[in-house]
Coordinates of C-alpha atoms in Angstrom, one line a residue:
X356 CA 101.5 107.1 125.1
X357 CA 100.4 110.8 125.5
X358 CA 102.1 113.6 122.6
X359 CA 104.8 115.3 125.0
X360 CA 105.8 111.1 125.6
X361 CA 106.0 110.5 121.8
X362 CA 107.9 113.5 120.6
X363 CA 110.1 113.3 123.4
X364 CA 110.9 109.3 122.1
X365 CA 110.9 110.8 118.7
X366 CA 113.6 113.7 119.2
X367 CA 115.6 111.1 120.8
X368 CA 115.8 108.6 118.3
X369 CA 115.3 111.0 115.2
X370 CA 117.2 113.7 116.5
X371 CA 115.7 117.0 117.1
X372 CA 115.3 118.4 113.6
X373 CA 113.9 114.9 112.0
X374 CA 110.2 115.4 113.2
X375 CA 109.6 118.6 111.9
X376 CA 110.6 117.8 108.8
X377 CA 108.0 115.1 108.7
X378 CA 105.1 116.2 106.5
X379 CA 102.0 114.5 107.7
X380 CA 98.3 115.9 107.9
X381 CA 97.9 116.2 112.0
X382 CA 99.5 115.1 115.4
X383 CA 96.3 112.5 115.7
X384 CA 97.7 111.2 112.4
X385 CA 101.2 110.6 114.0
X386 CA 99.9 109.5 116.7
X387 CA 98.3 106.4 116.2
X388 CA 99.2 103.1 117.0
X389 CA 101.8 102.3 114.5
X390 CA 99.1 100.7 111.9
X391 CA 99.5 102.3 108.9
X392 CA 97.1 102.4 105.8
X393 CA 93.6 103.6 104.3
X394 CA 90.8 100.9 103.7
X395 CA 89.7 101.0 100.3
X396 CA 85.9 99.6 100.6
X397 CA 85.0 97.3 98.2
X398 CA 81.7 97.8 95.7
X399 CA 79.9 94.4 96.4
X400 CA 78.5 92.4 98.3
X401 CA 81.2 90.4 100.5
X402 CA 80.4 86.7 101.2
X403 CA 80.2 85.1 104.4
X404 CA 82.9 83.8 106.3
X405 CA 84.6 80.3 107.0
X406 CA 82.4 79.0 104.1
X407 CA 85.1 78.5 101.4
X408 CA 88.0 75.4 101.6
X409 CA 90.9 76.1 102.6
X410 CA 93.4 76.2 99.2
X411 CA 96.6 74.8 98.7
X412 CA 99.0 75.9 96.2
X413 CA 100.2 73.3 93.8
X414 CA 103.8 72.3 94.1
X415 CA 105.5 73.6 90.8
X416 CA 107.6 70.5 89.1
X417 CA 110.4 70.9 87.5
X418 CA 110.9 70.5 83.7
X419 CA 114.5 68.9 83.9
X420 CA 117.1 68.0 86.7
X421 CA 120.9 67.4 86.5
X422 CA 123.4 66.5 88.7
X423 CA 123.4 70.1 90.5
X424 CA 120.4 72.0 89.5
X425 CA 116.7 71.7 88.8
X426 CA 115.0 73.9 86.1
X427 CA 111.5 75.3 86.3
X428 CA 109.7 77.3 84.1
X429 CA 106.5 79.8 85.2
X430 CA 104.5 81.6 82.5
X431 CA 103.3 85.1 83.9
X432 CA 100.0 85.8 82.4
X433 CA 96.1 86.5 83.1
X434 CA 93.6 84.8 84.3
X435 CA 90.1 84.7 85.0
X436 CA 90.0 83.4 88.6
X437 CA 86.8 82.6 90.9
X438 CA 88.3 84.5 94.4
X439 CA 84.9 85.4 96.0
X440 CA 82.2 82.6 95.3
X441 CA 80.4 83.3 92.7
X442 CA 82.6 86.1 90.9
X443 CA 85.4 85.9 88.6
X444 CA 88.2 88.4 88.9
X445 CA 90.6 89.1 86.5
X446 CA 94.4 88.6 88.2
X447 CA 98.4 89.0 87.2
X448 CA 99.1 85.7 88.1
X449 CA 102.7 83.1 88.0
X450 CA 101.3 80.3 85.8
X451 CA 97.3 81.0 86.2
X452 CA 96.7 80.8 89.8
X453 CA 96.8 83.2 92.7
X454 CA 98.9 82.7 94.6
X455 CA 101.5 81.1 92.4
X456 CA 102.7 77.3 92.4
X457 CA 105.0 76.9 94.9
X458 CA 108.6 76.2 94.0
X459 CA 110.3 73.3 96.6
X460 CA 114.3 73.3 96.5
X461 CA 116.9 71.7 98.6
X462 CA 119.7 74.0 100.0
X463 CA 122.7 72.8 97.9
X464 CA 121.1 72.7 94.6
X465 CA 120.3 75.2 92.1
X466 CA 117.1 76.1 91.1
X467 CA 116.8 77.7 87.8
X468 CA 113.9 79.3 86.6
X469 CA 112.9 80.5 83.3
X470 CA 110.1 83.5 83.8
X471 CA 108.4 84.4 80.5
X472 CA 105.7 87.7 80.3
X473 CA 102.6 87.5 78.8
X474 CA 101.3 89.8 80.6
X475 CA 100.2 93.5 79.4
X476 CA 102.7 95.4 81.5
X477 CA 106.6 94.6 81.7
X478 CA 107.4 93.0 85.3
X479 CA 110.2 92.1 87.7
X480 CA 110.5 89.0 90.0
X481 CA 112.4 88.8 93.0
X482 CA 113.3 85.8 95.1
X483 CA 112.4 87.1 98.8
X484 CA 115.2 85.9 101.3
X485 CA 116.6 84.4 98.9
X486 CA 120.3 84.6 98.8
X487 CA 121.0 85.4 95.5
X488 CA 123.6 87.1 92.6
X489 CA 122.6 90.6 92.1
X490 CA 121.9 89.7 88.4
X491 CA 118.9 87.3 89.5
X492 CA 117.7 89.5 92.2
X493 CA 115.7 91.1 90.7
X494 CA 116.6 95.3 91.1
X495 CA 113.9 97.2 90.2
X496 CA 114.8 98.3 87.0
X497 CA 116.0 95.1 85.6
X498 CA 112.8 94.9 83.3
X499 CA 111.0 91.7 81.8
X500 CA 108.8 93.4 79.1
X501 CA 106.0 91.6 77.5
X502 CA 106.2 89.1 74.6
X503 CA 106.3 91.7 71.5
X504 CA 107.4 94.5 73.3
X505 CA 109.3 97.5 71.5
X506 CA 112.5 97.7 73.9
X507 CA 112.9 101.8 73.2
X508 CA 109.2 102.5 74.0
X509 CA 109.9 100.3 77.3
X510 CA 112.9 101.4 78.3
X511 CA 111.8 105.0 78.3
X512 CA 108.9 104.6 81.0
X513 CA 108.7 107.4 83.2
X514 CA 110.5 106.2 87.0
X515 CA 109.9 107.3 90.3
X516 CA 111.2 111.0 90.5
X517 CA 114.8 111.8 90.5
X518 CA 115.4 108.5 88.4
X519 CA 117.6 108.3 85.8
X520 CA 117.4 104.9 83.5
X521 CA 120.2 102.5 83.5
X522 CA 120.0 101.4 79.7
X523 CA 120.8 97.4 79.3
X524 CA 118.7 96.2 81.9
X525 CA 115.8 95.3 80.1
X526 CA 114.6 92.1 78.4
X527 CA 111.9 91.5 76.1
X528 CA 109.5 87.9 76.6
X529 CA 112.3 85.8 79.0
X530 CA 114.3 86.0 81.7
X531 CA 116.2 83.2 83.8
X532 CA 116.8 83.7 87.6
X533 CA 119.6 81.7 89.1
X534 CA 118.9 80.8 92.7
X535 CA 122.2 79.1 94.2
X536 CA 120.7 77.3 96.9
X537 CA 123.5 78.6 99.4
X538 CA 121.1 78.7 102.3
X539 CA 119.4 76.9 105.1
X540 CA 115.9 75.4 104.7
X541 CA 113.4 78.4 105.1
X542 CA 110.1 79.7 104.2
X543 CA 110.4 82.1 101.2
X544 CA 108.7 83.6 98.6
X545 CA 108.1 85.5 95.3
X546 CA 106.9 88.6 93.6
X547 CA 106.6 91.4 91.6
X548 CA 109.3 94.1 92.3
X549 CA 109.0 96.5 89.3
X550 CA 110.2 100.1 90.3
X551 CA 107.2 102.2 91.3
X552 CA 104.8 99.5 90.6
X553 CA 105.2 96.7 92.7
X554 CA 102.3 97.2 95.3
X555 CA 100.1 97.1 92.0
X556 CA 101.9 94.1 90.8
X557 CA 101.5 92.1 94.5
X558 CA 97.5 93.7 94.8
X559 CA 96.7 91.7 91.5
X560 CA 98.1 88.4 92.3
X561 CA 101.7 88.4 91.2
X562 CA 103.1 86.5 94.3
X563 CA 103.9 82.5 95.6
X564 CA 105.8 80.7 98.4
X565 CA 109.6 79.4 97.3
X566 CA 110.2 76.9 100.2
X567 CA 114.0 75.5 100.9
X568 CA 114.6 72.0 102.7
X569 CA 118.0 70.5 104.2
X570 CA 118.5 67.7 105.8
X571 CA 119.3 69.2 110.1
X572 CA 115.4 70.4 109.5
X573 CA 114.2 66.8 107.8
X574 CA 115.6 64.8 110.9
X575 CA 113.5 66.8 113.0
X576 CA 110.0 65.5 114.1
X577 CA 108.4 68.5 112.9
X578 CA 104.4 68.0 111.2
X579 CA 105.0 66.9 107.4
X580 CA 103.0 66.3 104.0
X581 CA 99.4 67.7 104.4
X582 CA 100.2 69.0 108.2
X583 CA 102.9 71.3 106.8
X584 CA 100.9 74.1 105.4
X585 CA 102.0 77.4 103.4
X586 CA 99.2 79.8 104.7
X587 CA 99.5 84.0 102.8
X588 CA 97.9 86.3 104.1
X589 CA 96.7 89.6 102.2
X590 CA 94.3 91.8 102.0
X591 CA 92.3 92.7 99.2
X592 CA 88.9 95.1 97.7
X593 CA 86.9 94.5 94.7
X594 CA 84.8 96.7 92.4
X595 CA 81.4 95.9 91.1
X596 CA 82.3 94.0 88.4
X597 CA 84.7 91.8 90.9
X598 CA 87.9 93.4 89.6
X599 CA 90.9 93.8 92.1
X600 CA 90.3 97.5 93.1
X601 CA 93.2 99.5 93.7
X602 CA 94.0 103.3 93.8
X603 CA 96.6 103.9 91.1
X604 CA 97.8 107.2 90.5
X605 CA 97.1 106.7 86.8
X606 CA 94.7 104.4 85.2
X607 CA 96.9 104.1 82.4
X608 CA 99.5 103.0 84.3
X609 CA 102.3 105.2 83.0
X610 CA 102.6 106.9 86.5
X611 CA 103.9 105.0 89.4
X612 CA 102.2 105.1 92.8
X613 CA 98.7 106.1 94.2
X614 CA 96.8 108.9 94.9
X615 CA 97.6 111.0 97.9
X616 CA 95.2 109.3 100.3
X617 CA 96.6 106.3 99.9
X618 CA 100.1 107.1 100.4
X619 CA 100.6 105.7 103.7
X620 CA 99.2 102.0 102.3
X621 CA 96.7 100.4 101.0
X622 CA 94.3 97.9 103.1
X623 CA 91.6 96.0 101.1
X624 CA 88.1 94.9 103.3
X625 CA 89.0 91.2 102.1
X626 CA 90.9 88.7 103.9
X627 CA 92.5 86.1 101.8
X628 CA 94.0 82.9 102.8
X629 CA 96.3 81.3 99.9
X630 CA 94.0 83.3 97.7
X631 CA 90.3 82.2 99.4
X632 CA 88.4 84.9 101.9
X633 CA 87.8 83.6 105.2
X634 CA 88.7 80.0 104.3
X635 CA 88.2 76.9 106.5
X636 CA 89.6 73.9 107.3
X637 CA 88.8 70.4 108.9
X638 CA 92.1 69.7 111.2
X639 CA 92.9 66.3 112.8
X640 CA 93.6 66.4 116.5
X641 CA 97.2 66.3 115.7
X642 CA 100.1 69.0 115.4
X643 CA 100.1 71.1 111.9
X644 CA 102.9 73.4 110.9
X645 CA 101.8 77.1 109.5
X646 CA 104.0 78.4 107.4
X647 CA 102.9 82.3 108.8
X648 CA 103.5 84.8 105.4
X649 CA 102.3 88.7 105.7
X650 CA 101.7 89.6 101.5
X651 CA 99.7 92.3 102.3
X652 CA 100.5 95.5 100.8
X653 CA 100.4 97.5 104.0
X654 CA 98.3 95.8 107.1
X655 CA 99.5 94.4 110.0
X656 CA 97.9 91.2 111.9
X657 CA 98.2 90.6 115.2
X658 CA 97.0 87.1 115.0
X659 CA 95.6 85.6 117.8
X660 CA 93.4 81.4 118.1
X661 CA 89.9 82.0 119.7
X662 CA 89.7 80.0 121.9
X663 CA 92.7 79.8 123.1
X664 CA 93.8 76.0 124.0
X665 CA 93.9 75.6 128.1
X666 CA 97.3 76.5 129.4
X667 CA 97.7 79.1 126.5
X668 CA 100.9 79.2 125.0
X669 CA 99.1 78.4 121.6
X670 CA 101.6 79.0 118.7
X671 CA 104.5 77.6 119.2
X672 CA 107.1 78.9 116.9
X673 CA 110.0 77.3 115.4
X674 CA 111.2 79.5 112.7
X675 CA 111.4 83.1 111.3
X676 CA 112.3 84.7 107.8
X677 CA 115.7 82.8 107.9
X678 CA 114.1 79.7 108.6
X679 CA 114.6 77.3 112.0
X680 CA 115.0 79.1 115.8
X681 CA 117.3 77.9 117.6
X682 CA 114.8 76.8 120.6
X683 CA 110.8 76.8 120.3
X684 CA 109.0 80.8 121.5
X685 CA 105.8 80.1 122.6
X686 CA 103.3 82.7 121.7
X687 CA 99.5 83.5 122.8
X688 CA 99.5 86.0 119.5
X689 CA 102.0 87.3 116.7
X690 CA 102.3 90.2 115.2
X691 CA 103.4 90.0 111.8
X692 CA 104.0 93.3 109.2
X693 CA 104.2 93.0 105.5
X694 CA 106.4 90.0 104.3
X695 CA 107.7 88.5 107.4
X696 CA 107.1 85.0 108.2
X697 CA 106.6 83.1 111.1
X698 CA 106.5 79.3 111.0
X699 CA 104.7 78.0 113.9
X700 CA 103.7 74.9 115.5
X701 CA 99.6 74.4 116.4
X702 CA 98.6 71.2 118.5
X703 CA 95.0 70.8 117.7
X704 CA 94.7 67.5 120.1
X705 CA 94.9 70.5 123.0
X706 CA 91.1 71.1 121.7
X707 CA 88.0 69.1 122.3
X708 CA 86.8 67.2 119.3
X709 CA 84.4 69.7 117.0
X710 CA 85.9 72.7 118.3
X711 CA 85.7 75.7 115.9
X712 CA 89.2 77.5 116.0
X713 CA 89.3 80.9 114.6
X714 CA 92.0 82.9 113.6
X715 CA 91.7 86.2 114.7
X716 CA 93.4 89.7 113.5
X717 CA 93.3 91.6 116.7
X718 CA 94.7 94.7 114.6
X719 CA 91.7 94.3 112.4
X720 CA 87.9 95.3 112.6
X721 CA 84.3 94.6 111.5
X722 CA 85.4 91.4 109.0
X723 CA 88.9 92.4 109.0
X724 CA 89.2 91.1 112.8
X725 CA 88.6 87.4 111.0
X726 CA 91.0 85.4 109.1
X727 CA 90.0 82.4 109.0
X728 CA 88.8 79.1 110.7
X729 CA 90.2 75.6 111.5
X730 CA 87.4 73.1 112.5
X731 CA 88.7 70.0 114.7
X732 CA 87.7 66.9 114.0
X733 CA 87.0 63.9 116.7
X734 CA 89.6 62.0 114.9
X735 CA 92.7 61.7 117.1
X736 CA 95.8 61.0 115.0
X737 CA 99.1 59.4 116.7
X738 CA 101.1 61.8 113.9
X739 CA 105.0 61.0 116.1
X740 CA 105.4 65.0 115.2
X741 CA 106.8 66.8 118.2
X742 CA 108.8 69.9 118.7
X743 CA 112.5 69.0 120.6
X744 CA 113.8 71.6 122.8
X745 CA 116.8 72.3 120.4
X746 CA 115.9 72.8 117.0
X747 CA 118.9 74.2 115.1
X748 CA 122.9 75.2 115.8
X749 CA 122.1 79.5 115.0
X750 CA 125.4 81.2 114.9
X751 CA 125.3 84.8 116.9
X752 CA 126.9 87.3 115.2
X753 CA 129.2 89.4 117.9
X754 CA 128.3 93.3 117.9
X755 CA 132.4 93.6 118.6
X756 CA 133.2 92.4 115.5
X757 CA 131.3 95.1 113.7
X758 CA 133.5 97.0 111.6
X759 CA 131.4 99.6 110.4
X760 CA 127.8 101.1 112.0
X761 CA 125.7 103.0 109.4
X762 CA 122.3 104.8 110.4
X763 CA 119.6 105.0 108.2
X764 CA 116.2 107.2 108.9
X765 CA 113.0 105.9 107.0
X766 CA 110.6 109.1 107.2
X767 CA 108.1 111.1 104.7
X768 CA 109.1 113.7 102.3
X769 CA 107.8 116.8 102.5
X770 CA 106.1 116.0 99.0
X771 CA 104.0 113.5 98.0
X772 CA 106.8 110.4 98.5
X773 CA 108.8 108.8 101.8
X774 CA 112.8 108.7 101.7
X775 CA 115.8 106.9 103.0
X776 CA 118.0 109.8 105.2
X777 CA 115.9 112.1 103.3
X778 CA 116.3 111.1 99.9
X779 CA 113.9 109.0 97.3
X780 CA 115.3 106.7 95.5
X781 CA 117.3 107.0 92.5
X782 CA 119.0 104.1 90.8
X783 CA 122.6 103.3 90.5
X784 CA 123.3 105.4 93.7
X785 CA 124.4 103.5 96.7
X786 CA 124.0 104.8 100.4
X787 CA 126.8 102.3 101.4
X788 CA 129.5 99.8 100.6
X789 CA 129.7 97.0 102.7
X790 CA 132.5 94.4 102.3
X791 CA 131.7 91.0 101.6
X792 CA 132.5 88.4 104.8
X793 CA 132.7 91.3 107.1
X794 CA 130.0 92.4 109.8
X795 CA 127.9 95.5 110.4
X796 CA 126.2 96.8 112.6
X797 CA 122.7 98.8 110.9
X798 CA 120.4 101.3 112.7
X799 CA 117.1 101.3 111.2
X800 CA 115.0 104.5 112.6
X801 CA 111.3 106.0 111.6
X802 CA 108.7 108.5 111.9
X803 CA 105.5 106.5 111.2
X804 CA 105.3 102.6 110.5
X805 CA 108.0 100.9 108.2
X806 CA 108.7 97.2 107.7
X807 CA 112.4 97.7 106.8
X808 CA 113.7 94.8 104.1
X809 CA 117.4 94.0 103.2
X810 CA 118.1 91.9 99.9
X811 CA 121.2 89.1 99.5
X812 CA 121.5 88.7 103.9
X813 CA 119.4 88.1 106.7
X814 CA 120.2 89.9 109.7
X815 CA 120.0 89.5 113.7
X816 CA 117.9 92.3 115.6
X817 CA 119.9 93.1 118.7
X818 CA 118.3 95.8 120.2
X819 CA 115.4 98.3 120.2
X820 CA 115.4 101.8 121.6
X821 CA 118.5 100.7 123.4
X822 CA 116.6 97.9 124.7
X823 CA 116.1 94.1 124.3
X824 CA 114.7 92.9 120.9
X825 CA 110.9 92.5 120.5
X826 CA 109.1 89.5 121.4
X827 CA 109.1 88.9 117.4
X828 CA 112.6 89.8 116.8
X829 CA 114.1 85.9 117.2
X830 CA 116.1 84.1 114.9
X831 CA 117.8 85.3 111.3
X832 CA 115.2 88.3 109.1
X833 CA 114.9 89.6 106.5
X834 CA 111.8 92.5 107.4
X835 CA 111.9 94.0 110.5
X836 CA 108.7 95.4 111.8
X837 CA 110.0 98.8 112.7
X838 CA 107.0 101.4 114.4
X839 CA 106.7 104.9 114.7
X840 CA 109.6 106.7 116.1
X841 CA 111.4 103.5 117.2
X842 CA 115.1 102.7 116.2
X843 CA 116.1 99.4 115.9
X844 CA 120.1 97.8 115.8
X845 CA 120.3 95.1 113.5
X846 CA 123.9 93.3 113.0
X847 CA 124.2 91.5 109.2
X848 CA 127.1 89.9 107.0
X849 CA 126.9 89.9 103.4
X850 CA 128.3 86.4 101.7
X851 CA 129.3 85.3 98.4
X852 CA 128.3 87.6 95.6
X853 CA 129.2 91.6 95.1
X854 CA 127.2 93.6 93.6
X855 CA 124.2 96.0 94.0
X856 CA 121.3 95.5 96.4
X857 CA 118.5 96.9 97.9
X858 CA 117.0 98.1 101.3
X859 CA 113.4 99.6 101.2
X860 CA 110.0 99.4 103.5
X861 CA 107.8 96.7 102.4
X862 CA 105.2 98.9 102.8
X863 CA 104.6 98.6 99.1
X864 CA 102.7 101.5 98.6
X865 CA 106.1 103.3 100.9
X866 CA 108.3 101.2 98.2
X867 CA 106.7 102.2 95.4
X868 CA 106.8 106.1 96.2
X869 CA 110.9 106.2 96.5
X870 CA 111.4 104.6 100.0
X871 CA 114.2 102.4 98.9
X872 CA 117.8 102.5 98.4
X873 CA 120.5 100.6 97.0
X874 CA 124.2 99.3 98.6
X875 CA 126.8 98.2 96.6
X876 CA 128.6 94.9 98.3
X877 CA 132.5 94.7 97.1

């Protein structure tokens, strides 16, 4: 796409005036192919790939059960944790591992879970996808502060600018999230989501996988037990003493954000698989489920098997962020942004017996191209796992029964910070009021590269640039991989609980520098 093509495209869907109020360093800059970020190098020696097992996150068991709700309880603290071979690296982790335990619910029962900080900096965790009462959300400001914390000296931390504090939202040592369970089986997960400080939060280790089950996806003949595999993705650098290196605006941490050349993201010369870099695994010639999860700060994958099995056609996906399709997409790649999830299908009996199966990030380079590697075995297993035509009953939401249309432009400030229809974010002030049951229809538009996330609702993406939807649009989301100067329609319903909520780029390093906003559902 030449320049006179793009800023054509971007006067169209921006309007005229919205470009030139963009402040970004040079056209080249805005020009480039919708992959935002600076790599941050790392200051040792990186190990070789494919030589580390592939990890799997330990389920996380409850402590008690009832009739209608199981209880959990995760302990946020450090940890000294062996991430590259060799080194130990000094993580914010959910009970002592990165990535987290993984919490396993059924959709119609409660899971309750008790969060308690020992860590050195106060945090906030927020169920992502879940659908969930504003008061276990987890808004931005609603603080956990560590074990012994003085609540005055916490609650007056400096915000992001413009913020003014919203006194009573702050606990000291405990908090309990109530998750309903009011939703179909789907891959979700967890994280930090303090205001100004969540892509610091996510970069050290302060993330898991939440799955849901129900019973129309357990009658299907879908890969199961040590076939169905949680697999997040995230980048990551490390200083010389194997730290997570990250460029915070303020090594104290009193000032949210990073320095200016980081501004549009942060991307670490690490891959990490469920917390191992370049990891491998020994596959059966049988199908396996990936559970697909982007927890990168800021980079893209465009993920891609080499070789590709014969016929193509190689990931076969059956759900999205809201969990099953309604039919099987087959893909030959998919490209993912920061917290979307694809869970696909892989039949490994479509490769010869000691084939080496890498998988590739074609929006990477050097050893970011790499992700990891899955080596077939000459063991051919009769597993009975299939994917059926149909997979679930996915209600369409009708654009004609829309009863509102709101527009919302995701661009940089003219400062040092990126805004929703040219504001940054302050609490407590809501750019709109949707009513609960009734549907909307939301236009999403950019300047550069955003990943646009709604809390309490998934949505359905029915158009772009007054097109179709992308190849990757299918099926109920949550983050919509939106890039530069596109607009994208999305129609959503918001059920069950009023309240505040949040929109905001999951771009963490966008989030963290005032790219969010809140909407009040009554």
């Amino acid at each position: 796409m030449n320049r006179r093509r793009f800023l054509g495209l971007g006067a169209s869907v921006l309007g005229a005036g919205a470009l030139a109020s963009v402040a970004v360093p040079s056209a080249a800059y805005l020009l480039r192919e919708g992959r935002p970020g600076r790599l941050l190098d790392s200051d040792l020696d990186l190990p070789a790939a494919f030589q580390v097992p592939l990890p799997v996150p330990a389920v996380l068991q409850p402590v008690r059960t009832d009739g209608t709700n199981d209880y959990y309880e995760i302990t946020q603290q450090t940890a000294a944790l062996e991430i590259l071979p060799g080194v130990r690296t000094e993580a914010w982790t959910y009970g002592g591992t990165y990535p987290g335990p993984t919490v396993v619910t059924r959709s119609g029962r409660a899971a309750v879970i008790k969060h308690r900080n020992q860590l050195p900096v106060p945090s906030v965790v927020h169920l992502h996808g879940g659908h969930t009462p504003a008061d276990s959300d987890g808004y931005p400001i609603d603080l956990l502060l560590p074990v012994g914390s003085a609540l005055p000296a916490a609650s007056s931390m400096d915000g992001m600018p413009g913020m003014r504090h919203m006194a009573g939202h702050d606990l000291v040592g405990e908090r309990t999230h109530t998750y309903p369970g009011k939703q179909r089986a789907a891959t979700l997960w967890y994280h930090d989501h303090r205001m100004g400080f969540t892509g610091l939060g996510v970069w050290r280790g302060l993330s898991g996988f939440h799955l849901v089950h129900d019973d129309e996806e357990g009658a299907l003949p879908l890969p199961r037990g040590e076939r169905d595999l949680p697999l997040m993705l995230a980048d990551r650098s490390f200083a010389a003493d194997g730290s997570f290196k990250y460029p915070a605006a303020d090594a104290s941490l009193a000032v949210p954000g990073v320095v200016s050349g980081y501004m549009n993201g942060v991307l670490g010369d690490v891959i990490l698989v469920n917390g191992a870099p370049w990891p491998r695994l020994d596959v059966d010639r049988a199908h396996y489920r990936l559970r697909l999860l982007n927890a990168s700060n800021a980079r893209l994958y465009r993920l891609e098997l080499d070789p590709q099995p014969s016929g193509g056609d190689a990931l076969v996906q059956i759900g999205s962020d809201g969990g099953l399709l309604a039919a099987p997409v087959t893909h030959d790649a998919i490209e993912i942004a920061p917290a979307e999830r694809f869970d696909v299908v892989v039949d490994f009996s479509r490769y010869p017996p000691g084939t080496r199966v890498r998988l590739l990030n074609r929006f990477g380079s050097g050893r970011t191209a790499e992700v990891m590697r899955f080596d077939v075995s000459s063991r051919a297993v009769s597993d009975g796992a299939t994917v059926p035509d149909k997979l679930s009953t996915v209600e369409e939401l009708n654009p004609s029964a829309a009863v509102a249309t709101r527009d919302f432009t995701f661009r940089r400030s003219r400062g040092d910070g990126w805004t929703i229809n040219g504001d940054p974010y302050e609490p407590g002030r809501s750019v709109a009021d949707p009513a609960l049951g009734k549907v909307e229809l939301w236009r999403f538009s950019t300047d550069l590269h955003h990943p646009v996330h709604l809390h309490l609702d998934h949505f359905q993406v029915i158009g772009r640039n007054g097109g179709d939807p992308g190849p990757w649009d299918e099926g109920w989301k949550d983050t919509v991989d939106l890039r530069p100067a596109e607009a994208v329609e999305v129609l959503v319903r918001f059920t069950d609980y009023a309240g505040t909520f949040m929109m905001h780029c999951h771009n963490l390093e966008h989030e963290d520098m005032a790219m969010m906003a809140d909407f009040t559902v009554g």
